[in-house]
Short mmCIF file of C-alpha atoms in Angstrom, two decimals:
data_model
loop_
_atom_site.label_atom_id
_atom_site.label_comp_id
_atom_site.label_asym_id
_atom_site.label_seq_id
_atom_site.Cartn_x
_atom_site.Cartn_y
_atom_site.Cartn_z
CA MET A 262 -17.36 -7.19 -3.24
CA ARG A 263 -17.37 -5.69 0.21
CA LEU A 264 -15.31 -7.00 3.09
CA ALA A 265 -18.56 -7.36 4.99
CA ALA A 266 -17.14 -9.24 7.95
CA GLN A 267 -14.47 -6.63 8.40
CA SER A 268 -16.84 -3.71 8.14
CA ALA A 269 -18.79 -5.32 10.97
CA ALA A 270 -15.66 -4.85 13.08
CA VAL A 271 -16.24 -1.10 12.88
CA PRO A 272 -19.11 -0.29 15.27
CA ALA A 273 -22.09 1.18 13.50
CA VAL A 274 -20.80 4.74 13.03
CA PRO A 275 -19.24 5.67 16.37
CA GLY A 276 -19.97 8.67 18.51
CA GLY A 277 -22.68 11.19 17.93
CA ALA A 278 -22.72 10.54 14.21
CA ALA A 279 -25.28 7.76 14.67
CA GLN A 280 -27.87 10.37 15.43
CA ARG A 281 -28.01 13.08 12.84
CA GLY A 282 -28.09 15.80 15.50
CA TYR A 283 -31.84 16.23 15.57
CA GLY A 284 -32.60 19.63 17.01
CA GLY A 285 -35.66 20.83 18.87
CA GLY A 286 -37.81 20.64 15.76
CA ALA A 287 -38.02 21.57 12.12
CA GLU A 288 -36.33 24.79 11.04
CA GLU A 289 -36.88 26.56 7.77
CA VAL A 290 -33.70 27.15 5.79
CA ASN A 291 -34.05 28.73 2.34
CA GLY A 292 -37.54 27.38 1.98
CA PHE A 293 -36.46 23.77 2.68
CA VAL A 294 -37.61 22.34 5.97
CA CYS A 295 -34.45 20.99 7.56
CA PHE A 296 -35.03 18.49 10.36
CA VAL A 297 -31.35 17.91 10.95
CA GLN A 298 -28.91 20.39 12.45
CA THR A 299 -25.52 18.81 11.96
CA THR A 300 -23.74 15.78 10.60
CA GLY A 301 -21.31 15.74 13.49
CA LEU A 302 -18.38 15.78 11.07
CA VAL A 303 -16.18 18.83 10.65
CA GLY A 304 -16.48 20.50 7.26
CA LEU A 305 -19.35 18.31 6.06
CA ALA A 306 -22.59 20.28 5.78
CA VAL A 307 -26.00 18.67 5.92
CA ALA A 308 -27.30 17.83 2.43
CA GLU A 309 -30.78 19.16 1.85
CA ASN A 310 -31.81 16.84 -0.99
CA PRO A 311 -29.59 13.76 -0.82
CA HIS A 312 -31.73 11.52 -3.03
CA GLU A 313 -31.57 13.94 -5.94
CA ARG A 314 -27.84 14.49 -5.55
CA LEU A 315 -27.12 10.76 -5.37
CA ARG A 316 -29.34 10.12 -8.38
CA ILE A 317 -27.42 12.69 -10.43
CA LEU A 318 -24.03 11.36 -9.31
CA TYR A 319 -24.83 7.72 -9.95
CA SER A 320 -26.23 8.42 -13.40
CA LYS A 321 -23.09 10.43 -14.21
CA ILE A 322 -20.89 7.55 -13.08
CA LEU A 323 -22.83 5.10 -15.21
CA GLY A 324 -22.48 7.46 -18.14
CA VAL A 325 -18.69 7.60 -17.73
CA LEU A 326 -18.51 3.82 -17.38
CA GLN A 327 -20.18 3.37 -20.77
CA ASN A 328 -16.93 4.49 -22.41
CA ILE A 329 -14.92 1.71 -20.78
CA PRO A 330 -14.72 -1.63 -22.63
CA ARG A 331 -17.49 -3.96 -21.52
CA ASP A 332 -15.16 -6.78 -20.44
CA ALA A 333 -13.04 -4.58 -18.13
CA ALA A 334 -13.32 -5.75 -14.53
CA TYR A 335 -13.50 -2.17 -13.23
CA ARG A 336 -16.60 -1.46 -15.29
CA LYS A 337 -18.26 -4.72 -14.23
CA TYR A 338 -17.76 -4.27 -10.50
CA THR A 339 -18.42 -0.53 -10.40
CA GLU A 340 -21.63 -0.92 -12.37
CA GLN A 341 -22.70 -3.59 -9.90
CA ILE A 342 -22.03 -1.32 -6.91
CA VAL A 343 -23.59 1.76 -8.49
CA ASN A 344 -26.72 -0.06 -9.68
CA GLN A 345 -27.23 -1.60 -6.26
CA ARG A 346 -26.95 1.78 -4.57
CA TYR A 347 -29.06 3.49 -7.23
CA ASN A 348 -31.89 1.01 -6.66
CA LEU A 349 -31.73 1.54 -2.92
CA VAL A 350 -31.84 5.31 -3.38
CA GLN A 351 -34.87 5.06 -5.65
CA THR A 352 -36.85 2.66 -3.45
CA GLU A 353 -36.10 4.14 -0.02
CA THR A 354 -37.36 7.66 0.66
CA ASP A 355 -36.57 7.95 4.35
CA VAL A 356 -33.03 9.25 4.83
CA GLN A 357 -32.29 7.41 8.07
CA LYS A 358 -33.41 4.04 6.68
CA LEU A 359 -31.48 4.69 3.48
CA GLN A 360 -28.34 5.31 5.52
CA ASP A 361 -28.80 1.99 7.32
CA LYS A 362 -29.42 0.06 4.12
CA LEU A 363 -26.48 1.58 2.27
CA ASN A 364 -24.21 0.85 5.25
CA GLY A 365 -21.69 3.47 4.22
CA GLY A 366 -21.83 5.97 7.08
CA GLN A 367 -23.93 9.11 6.90
CA ILE A 368 -25.70 10.12 3.71
CA GLU A 369 -23.30 13.04 3.25
CA GLU A 370 -20.39 10.61 3.40
CA VAL A 371 -22.12 8.46 0.79
CA ILE A 372 -22.41 11.55 -1.43
CA VAL A 373 -18.71 12.32 -0.97
CA GLN A 374 -17.85 8.72 -1.83
CA ALA A 375 -19.99 8.90 -4.98
CA GLU A 376 -18.15 12.08 -6.02
CA ASN A 377 -14.83 10.27 -5.46
CA GLU A 378 -15.99 7.31 -7.53
CA LEU A 379 -16.98 9.68 -10.34
CA SER A 380 -13.58 11.37 -10.41
CA LEU A 381 -11.92 7.95 -10.28
CA ALA A 382 -13.97 6.71 -13.22
CA ARG A 383 -12.95 9.75 -15.27
CA LYS A 384 -9.27 9.17 -14.45
CA MET A 385 -9.56 5.46 -15.25
CA LEU A 386 -10.66 6.43 -18.77
CA GLN A 387 -7.26 8.04 -19.28
CA TRP A 388 -5.11 5.46 -17.52
CA LYS A 389 -6.81 2.35 -18.99
CA PRO A 390 -5.67 -0.09 -16.28
CA TRP A 391 -7.45 -3.07 -17.87
CA GLU A 392 -4.68 -3.49 -20.43
CA PRO A 393 -2.14 -6.27 -19.86
CA LEU A 394 0.92 -5.78 -17.66
CA VAL A 395 3.11 -2.90 -18.80
CA GLU A 396 6.45 -4.49 -17.85
CA GLU A 397 7.54 -7.62 -16.00
CA PRO A 398 9.88 -7.04 -13.04
CA PRO A 399 13.47 -8.35 -13.08
CA THR A 400 13.54 -11.97 -11.88
CA ASP A 401 15.04 -11.36 -8.46
CA GLN A 402 13.17 -8.13 -7.74
CA TRP A 403 10.49 -9.50 -5.47
CA ARG A 404 12.41 -12.44 -4.02
CA TRP A 405 12.58 -12.39 -0.25
CA PRO A 406 14.82 -13.44 1.56
CA ILE A 407 17.37 -12.19 -0.94
CA MET B 109 -2.11 -10.65 -14.24
CA LEU B 110 -4.03 -13.32 -12.47
CA ALA B 111 -1.33 -15.95 -13.04
CA ALA B 112 1.23 -13.78 -11.30
CA ALA B 113 -1.21 -13.07 -8.50
CA VAL B 114 -1.98 -16.74 -7.95
CA ARG B 115 1.73 -17.52 -8.04
CA GLY B 116 2.27 -15.01 -5.32
CA LEU B 117 -0.60 -16.34 -3.25
CA VAL B 118 0.63 -19.92 -3.57
CA ARG B 119 4.06 -18.80 -2.45
CA ALA B 120 2.54 -17.07 0.54
CA ALA B 121 0.42 -20.09 1.32
CA ARG B 122 3.49 -22.28 1.16
CA ARG B 123 5.33 -19.89 3.44
CA ALA B 124 2.42 -19.74 5.85
CA GLY B 125 1.85 -23.48 5.69
CA ALA B 126 2.87 -26.21 8.10
CA GLY B 127 6.40 -25.43 9.22
CA PRO B 128 8.39 -27.81 11.37
CA ALA B 129 5.28 -28.84 13.27
CA ALA B 130 6.24 -32.48 13.04
CA ALA B 131 9.47 -31.82 14.95
CA VAL B 132 7.61 -30.12 17.78
CA GLN B 133 5.03 -32.85 18.05
CA THR B 134 7.60 -35.62 18.32
CA ARG B 135 9.24 -33.75 21.15
CA LEU B 136 5.94 -33.46 22.99
CA ALA B 137 4.98 -37.07 22.25
CA GLY B 138 5.04 -37.92 25.94
CA GLY B 139 2.94 -34.91 27.10
CA SER B 140 -0.62 -33.79 26.26
CA ALA B 141 -1.43 -33.38 22.55
CA THR B 142 -4.03 -30.58 22.90
CA GLU B 143 -1.76 -27.51 22.70
CA THR B 144 1.24 -28.20 20.47
CA ARG B 145 2.51 -24.65 19.74
CA PRO B 146 1.15 -22.19 22.33
CA THR B 147 3.71 -19.49 21.52
CA VAL B 148 2.78 -19.32 17.84
CA ARG B 149 -0.12 -17.02 16.86
CA PRO B 150 -3.14 -19.11 15.78
CA LYS B 151 -3.91 -18.79 12.09
CA ASN B 152 -6.94 -16.66 11.26
CA GLU B 153 -8.26 -18.49 8.21
CA VAL B 154 -11.23 -16.18 7.69
CA GLU B 155 -9.15 -13.03 7.55
CA GLN B 156 -6.59 -14.68 5.29
CA LYS B 157 -9.33 -15.76 2.86
CA GLN B 158 -10.86 -12.27 2.86
CA LEU B 159 -7.51 -10.64 2.17
CA CYS B 160 -6.74 -13.14 -0.60
CA ALA B 161 -10.13 -12.45 -2.15
CA PHE B 162 -9.63 -8.70 -2.00
CA GLY B 163 -6.12 -9.05 -3.42
CA GLU B 164 -7.51 -11.00 -6.38
CA TYR B 165 -10.23 -8.38 -6.82
CA VAL B 166 -7.72 -5.54 -7.06
CA ALA B 167 -5.41 -7.56 -9.33
CA GLU B 168 -8.34 -8.23 -11.65
CA ILE B 169 -9.21 -4.54 -11.89
CA LEU B 170 -5.64 -3.24 -12.37
CA PRO B 171 -3.73 -5.86 -14.36
CA LYS B 172 -1.69 -3.18 -16.12
CA TYR B 173 0.37 -2.29 -13.08
CA ILE B 174 0.09 -5.06 -10.52
CA GLN B 175 2.90 -7.59 -10.90
CA GLN B 176 2.25 -9.71 -7.85
CA VAL B 177 -0.08 -9.93 -4.87
CA GLN B 178 0.85 -11.65 -1.63
CA VAL B 179 -0.62 -12.17 1.81
CA THR B 180 1.91 -12.66 4.60
CA CYS B 181 1.45 -15.33 7.23
CA PHE B 182 0.40 -12.66 9.73
CA ASN B 183 -2.43 -11.45 7.48
CA GLU B 184 -0.93 -8.46 5.69
CA LEU B 185 -1.93 -7.86 2.08
CA GLU B 186 0.80 -6.57 -0.24
CA LEU B 187 0.49 -5.35 -3.82
CA LEU B 188 3.73 -5.33 -5.81
CA ILE B 189 3.41 -2.89 -8.69
CA HIS B 190 5.34 -1.33 -11.56
CA PRO B 191 6.62 2.21 -10.79
CA ASP B 192 4.50 3.73 -13.60
CA GLY B 193 1.39 2.67 -11.74
CA ILE B 194 1.94 4.49 -8.45
CA ILE B 195 -0.61 7.25 -8.97
CA PRO B 196 -3.30 5.08 -10.65
CA VAL B 197 -3.11 2.39 -7.97
CA LEU B 198 -3.06 4.81 -5.03
CA THR B 199 -5.94 6.82 -6.50
CA PHE B 200 -7.92 3.66 -7.08
CA LEU B 201 -7.34 2.48 -3.52
CA ARG B 202 -8.35 5.87 -2.16
CA ASP B 203 -11.44 6.54 -4.26
CA HIS B 204 -13.01 3.19 -5.09
CA THR B 205 -16.08 2.32 -3.01
CA ASN B 206 -14.88 -1.19 -2.15
CA ALA B 207 -11.40 0.02 -1.17
CA GLN B 208 -11.57 3.52 0.46
CA PHE B 209 -8.01 3.47 1.80
CA LYS B 210 -8.16 7.13 2.69
CA SER B 211 -5.23 7.22 5.06
CA LEU B 212 -1.56 6.97 4.12
CA ALA B 213 -0.03 5.53 7.26
CA ASP B 214 3.58 5.32 6.08
CA LEU B 215 5.89 5.83 3.12
CA THR B 216 9.36 4.29 3.33
CA ALA B 217 12.08 2.77 1.22
CA VAL B 218 14.19 -0.36 1.52
CA ASP B 219 17.70 -0.58 0.10
CA VAL B 220 18.77 -3.93 -1.33
CA PRO B 221 22.03 -3.16 -3.18
CA SER B 222 22.30 -6.55 -4.91
CA ARG B 223 19.18 -5.93 -7.01
CA GLN B 224 19.09 -4.13 -10.33
CA TYR B 225 16.52 -1.67 -8.95
CA ARG B 226 17.94 -1.34 -5.51
CA PHE B 227 15.33 0.77 -3.77
CA GLU B 228 11.93 -0.65 -2.90
CA ILE B 229 9.39 2.08 -2.04
CA VAL B 230 6.69 0.94 0.39
CA TYR B 231 3.32 2.64 0.95
CA ASN B 232 1.17 1.55 3.89
CA LEU B 233 -2.50 2.47 3.59
CA LEU B 234 -5.34 2.25 6.08
CA SER B 235 -9.06 2.05 5.33
CA LEU B 236 -11.13 3.57 8.09
CA ARG B 237 -14.43 2.51 6.56
CA PHE B 238 -13.49 -1.18 6.37
CA ASN B 239 -10.86 -1.27 9.14
CA SER B 240 -8.18 -2.87 7.05
CA ARG B 241 -4.66 -2.18 5.87
CA ILE B 242 -2.80 -2.75 2.64
CA ARG B 243 0.78 -2.35 1.51
CA VAL B 244 1.83 -1.17 -1.95
CA LYS B 245 5.43 -1.72 -3.07
CA THR B 246 7.34 -0.40 -6.08
CA TYR B 247 10.94 -0.33 -7.15
CA THR B 248 13.44 2.15 -8.53
CA ASP B 249 17.18 2.71 -8.74
CA GLU B 250 19.35 5.69 -7.82
CA LEU B 251 18.74 7.71 -10.95
CA THR B 252 15.17 6.94 -12.03
CA PRO B 253 12.61 9.38 -10.60
CA ILE B 254 9.31 8.10 -9.29
CA ASP B 255 5.96 9.92 -9.32
CA SER B 256 5.16 11.78 -6.14
CA ALA B 257 2.13 10.61 -4.18
CA VAL B 258 1.43 14.10 -2.87
CA SER B 259 -1.32 14.64 -5.43
CA VAL B 260 -3.12 11.60 -4.00
CA HIS B 261 -2.27 11.84 -0.29
CA LYS B 262 -1.09 15.10 1.26
CA ALA B 263 0.58 13.12 4.03
CA ALA B 264 3.20 11.88 1.56
CA ASN B 265 4.90 15.27 1.51
CA TRP B 266 7.35 14.93 4.39
CA TYR B 267 7.66 11.17 3.98
CA GLU B 268 8.95 11.69 0.44
CA ARG B 269 11.33 14.38 1.63
CA GLU B 270 12.66 11.88 4.15
CA VAL B 271 13.10 9.15 1.52
CA TRP B 272 14.92 11.66 -0.73
CA ASP B 273 17.17 12.74 2.12
CA MET B 274 17.97 9.29 3.42
CA TYR B 275 18.10 7.22 0.21
CA GLY B 276 18.40 9.62 -2.69
CA VAL B 277 15.20 8.58 -4.47
CA PHE B 278 13.95 11.52 -6.54
CA PHE B 279 10.20 12.20 -6.60
CA ALA B 280 8.88 13.93 -9.70
CA ASN B 281 6.20 16.63 -9.23
CA HIS B 282 6.86 16.96 -5.54
CA PRO B 283 6.05 20.53 -4.42
CA ASP B 284 9.11 20.98 -2.18
CA LEU B 285 11.71 18.21 -2.30
CA ARG B 286 14.59 19.14 0.00
CA ARG B 287 16.45 17.68 2.94
CA ILE B 288 14.53 17.20 6.14
CA LEU B 289 16.65 15.29 8.67
CA THR B 290 20.31 15.73 7.73
CA ASP B 291 22.41 18.78 8.48
CA TYR B 292 22.35 21.70 6.01
CA GLY B 293 25.54 20.97 4.10
CA PHE B 294 25.45 17.21 4.55
CA GLU B 295 26.59 15.15 1.61
CA GLY B 296 25.48 11.60 1.09
CA HIS B 297 22.40 9.55 1.74
CA PRO B 298 22.75 7.92 5.16
CA PHE B 299 20.29 5.01 4.96
CA ARG B 300 21.92 3.46 1.94
CA LYS B 301 23.66 0.21 2.72
CA ASP B 302 27.02 1.47 1.41
CA PHE B 303 27.03 4.49 3.71
CA PRO B 304 29.19 3.65 6.76
CA LEU B 305 27.75 3.62 10.26
CA SER B 306 29.99 6.45 11.53
CA GLY B 307 29.61 8.54 8.37
CA TYR B 308 32.37 10.37 6.51
CA VAL B 309 32.57 13.69 8.41
CA GLU B 310 32.46 14.70 12.02
CA VAL B 311 31.85 18.17 13.38
CA ARG B 312 33.59 20.05 16.16
CA TYR B 313 33.78 23.61 17.41
CA ASP B 314 37.03 25.28 16.39
CA ASP B 315 38.06 28.11 18.70
CA GLU B 316 40.39 29.80 16.20
CA VAL B 317 37.75 30.35 13.56
CA LYS B 318 34.99 30.56 16.20
CA ARG B 319 32.53 28.28 14.46
CA VAL B 320 31.64 24.65 13.92
CA VAL B 321 33.85 22.93 11.32
CA ALA B 322 33.36 19.62 9.56
CA GLU B 323 36.35 17.32 9.30
CA PRO B 324 36.85 13.78 8.07
CA VAL B 325 35.91 11.33 10.76
CA GLU B 326 38.66 9.94 12.99
CA LEU B 327 37.70 6.92 15.01
CA SER B 328 39.85 6.04 18.00
CA GLN B 329 39.07 2.37 17.44
CA GLU B 330 38.56 0.81 14.04
CA PHE B 331 35.11 -0.52 13.23
CA ARG B 332 34.59 -4.06 14.52
CA LYS B 333 32.29 -6.21 12.44
CA PHE B 334 30.95 -9.19 14.32
CA ASP B 335 29.79 -12.24 12.44
CA LEU B 336 26.53 -12.92 14.18
CA ASN B 337 25.53 -16.00 12.16
CA SER B 338 25.12 -19.01 14.39
CA PRO B 339 26.77 -22.27 13.28
CA TRP B 340 23.38 -24.01 13.28
CA GLU B 341 20.88 -23.73 10.47
CA ALA B 342 18.29 -21.10 11.36
CA PHE B 343 15.43 -21.70 8.88
CA PRO B 344 15.26 -25.31 7.70
CA ALA B 345 12.00 -24.56 5.85
CA TYR B 346 13.76 -22.04 3.58
CA ARG B 347 16.76 -24.05 2.47
CA ALA B 348 17.96 -23.06 -0.99
CA PRO B 349 18.02 -26.09 -3.30
CA PRO B 350 21.62 -27.38 -3.79
CA GLU B 351 23.24 -26.22 -7.01
CA PRO B 352 23.55 -29.12 -9.48
CA LEU B 353 27.19 -29.91 -10.31
CA LYS B 354 28.05 -28.71 -13.80
CA ILE B 355 30.73 -30.70 -15.58
CA GLU B 356 32.32 -28.83 -18.45
CA ALA B 357 32.77 -30.78 -21.67
CA GLY B 358 36.53 -30.41 -22.20
CA ALA B 359 37.80 -30.72 -18.60
CA LYS B 360 37.30 -34.43 -17.99
CA LYS B 361 39.20 -35.48 -21.11
CA GLU B 362 42.24 -33.50 -19.98
CA ASP B 363 42.22 -35.04 -16.50
CA ALA B 364 42.08 -38.55 -17.95
CA LYS B 365 45.43 -38.05 -19.70
#
């Protein structure tokens, strides 16, 4: 569940990042025709085949989620998010339109976020946070004022 | 668990609810009724609902560690967790797509000596993607170490050194836990409530030995503690319920003699 109203408070990707730094024209890099020169973000290189990368990452995440119990809330919500994004990636071929539909910043940022979600899913398998509370706090621990 | 979360939310709602509004309105009975409390911030119901919803979402995903969730009256979401769950909860908040709290704004501690676990460690996180903040709180005492957040947020490094220096809370797996603000040979943890305001030692330059020496502190005037409580009740909405009188079984018989 996204805090949609709050994300609207952030203007649609500020600064030059709204445009993907389109250069004078297409330039050939390693055989791929790259229309974009820069993401505008330091340290984040332009992804040459974002659809493929996202497809791989999302299918890996779904694979990791299969090992979590079906009734765990984390699995339910993450599957929902990942399936939604997966469908968008498969239906939309244009990168710019895909960015707008996903509403998660630039496509490279979406890839980074998918990588983070994958590492989180793998760690969740070890931590198992869907189990019941590990220990109740002492009765006066969270009382305020004292 | 959800019960604990709802309990916390109800408590917050009660706290945020109608305070002594009736008293103000009776005073302004003669004047216009349009603006009753202009100096009080208007309640932002939408934001409060969103934060409550997000708090419930996180509590549903991580019931193993989250003991309570509360939203303050000025729209700040707080997660109260068990100390074992520091790294899982912070990693979840940083990496999950619906959270993305990539920035650790602050890491502090609060000393409440009357509690069993006297130190309360507070993490303030900021999400740049969703423009929202969250607070994560845990507890520990003087001797129990707590997991370092450096593996999750690099920014925690110096903050944890400061908490160690000022409170004495030990962070396990910290790369370089040493003093950061106190003097090199300083003994004690100054921000603890039992550490006096003037400290235990004072330093001066001694001409005979030609260096700075530390000596026990000598105050020219003894410390004056002012009782700043006003004779009037400050928070009528937070009155503690009166203790019921307990009559012991044997006492009354003896008095009747």
